[in-house]
Short mmCIF file of C-alpha atoms in Angstrom, two decimals:
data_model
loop_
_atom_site.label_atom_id
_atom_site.label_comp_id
_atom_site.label_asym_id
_atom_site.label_seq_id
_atom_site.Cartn_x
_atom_site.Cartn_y
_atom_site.Cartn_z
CA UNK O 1 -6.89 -8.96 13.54
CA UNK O 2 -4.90 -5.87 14.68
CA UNK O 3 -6.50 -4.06 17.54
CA UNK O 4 -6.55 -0.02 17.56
CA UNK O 5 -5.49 0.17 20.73
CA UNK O 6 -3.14 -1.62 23.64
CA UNK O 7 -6.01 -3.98 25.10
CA UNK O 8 -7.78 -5.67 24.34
CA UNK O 9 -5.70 -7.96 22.09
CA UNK O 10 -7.25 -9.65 19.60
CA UNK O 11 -4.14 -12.03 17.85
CA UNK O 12 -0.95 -12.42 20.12
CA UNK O 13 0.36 -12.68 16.53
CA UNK O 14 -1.12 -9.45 15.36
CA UNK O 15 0.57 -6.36 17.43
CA UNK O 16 -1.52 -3.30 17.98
CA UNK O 17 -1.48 -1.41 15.47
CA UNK O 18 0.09 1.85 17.69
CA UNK O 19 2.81 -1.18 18.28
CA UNK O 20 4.05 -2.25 14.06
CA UNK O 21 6.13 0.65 13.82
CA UNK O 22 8.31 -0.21 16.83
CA UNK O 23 8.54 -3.87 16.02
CA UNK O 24 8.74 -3.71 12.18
CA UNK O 25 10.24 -0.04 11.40
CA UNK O 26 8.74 2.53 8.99
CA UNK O 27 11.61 2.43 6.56
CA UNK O 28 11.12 -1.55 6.23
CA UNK O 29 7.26 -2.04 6.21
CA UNK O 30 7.31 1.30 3.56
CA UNK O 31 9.49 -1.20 1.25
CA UNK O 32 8.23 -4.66 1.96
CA UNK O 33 4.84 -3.27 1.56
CA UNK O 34 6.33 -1.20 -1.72
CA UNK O 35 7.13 -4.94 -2.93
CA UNK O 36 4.28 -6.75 -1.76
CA UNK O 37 6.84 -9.09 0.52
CA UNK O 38 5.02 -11.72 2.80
CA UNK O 39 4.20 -10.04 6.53
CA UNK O 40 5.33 -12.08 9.42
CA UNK O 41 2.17 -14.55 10.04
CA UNK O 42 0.48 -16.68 7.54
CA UNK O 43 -3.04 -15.26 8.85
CA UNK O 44 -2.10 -12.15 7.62
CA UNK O 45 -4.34 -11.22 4.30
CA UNK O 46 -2.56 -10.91 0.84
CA UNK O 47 -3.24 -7.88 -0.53
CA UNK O 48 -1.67 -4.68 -2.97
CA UNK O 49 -1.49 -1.42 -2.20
CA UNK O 50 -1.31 1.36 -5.42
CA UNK O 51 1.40 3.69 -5.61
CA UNK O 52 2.23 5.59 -2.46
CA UNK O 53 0.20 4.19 -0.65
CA UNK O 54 2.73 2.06 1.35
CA UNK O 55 3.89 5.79 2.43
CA UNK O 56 0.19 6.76 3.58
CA UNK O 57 -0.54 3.48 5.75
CA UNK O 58 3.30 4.07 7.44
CA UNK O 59 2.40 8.01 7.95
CA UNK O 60 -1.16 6.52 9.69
CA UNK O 61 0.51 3.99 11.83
CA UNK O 62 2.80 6.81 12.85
CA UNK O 63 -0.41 9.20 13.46
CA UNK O 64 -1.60 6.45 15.32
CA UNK O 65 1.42 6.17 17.61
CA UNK O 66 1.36 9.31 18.64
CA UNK O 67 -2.40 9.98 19.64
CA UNK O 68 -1.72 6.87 21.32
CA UNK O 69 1.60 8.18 23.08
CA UNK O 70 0.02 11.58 24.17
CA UNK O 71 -2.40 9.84 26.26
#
């Protein structure tokens, strides 16, 4: 499970989420997600996002990074 924030941490494996960006980078979660590739840890769920959607969760995460940054 992902946490929302830096602490508390829920899965070592599992960054924050205001931390995917900076280890996986939009451009490459937009396509793997695009193409439904495996994510890093076998706990992660298997699951399909619809058309654009990859975009949307990316343009979140970002949203997400920078409420978290302007703190």
């Amino acid at each position: 499970v992902h946490s929302l924030q830096q602490t508390p941490v829920t899965n070592a494996a599992a960054p924050p989420f205001t931390q995917v960006l900076e280890r996986y980078g939009a451009d490459s979660l937009t396509k793997d997600l695009d193409n439904a590739v495996p994510i890093s840890h076998r706990r992660m769920p298997t699951f399909y996002l619809g058309e654009g959607h990859a975009e949307d969760l990316v343009a979140y995460l970002r949203s997400m990074k920078s409420s978290a940054d302007s703190k």
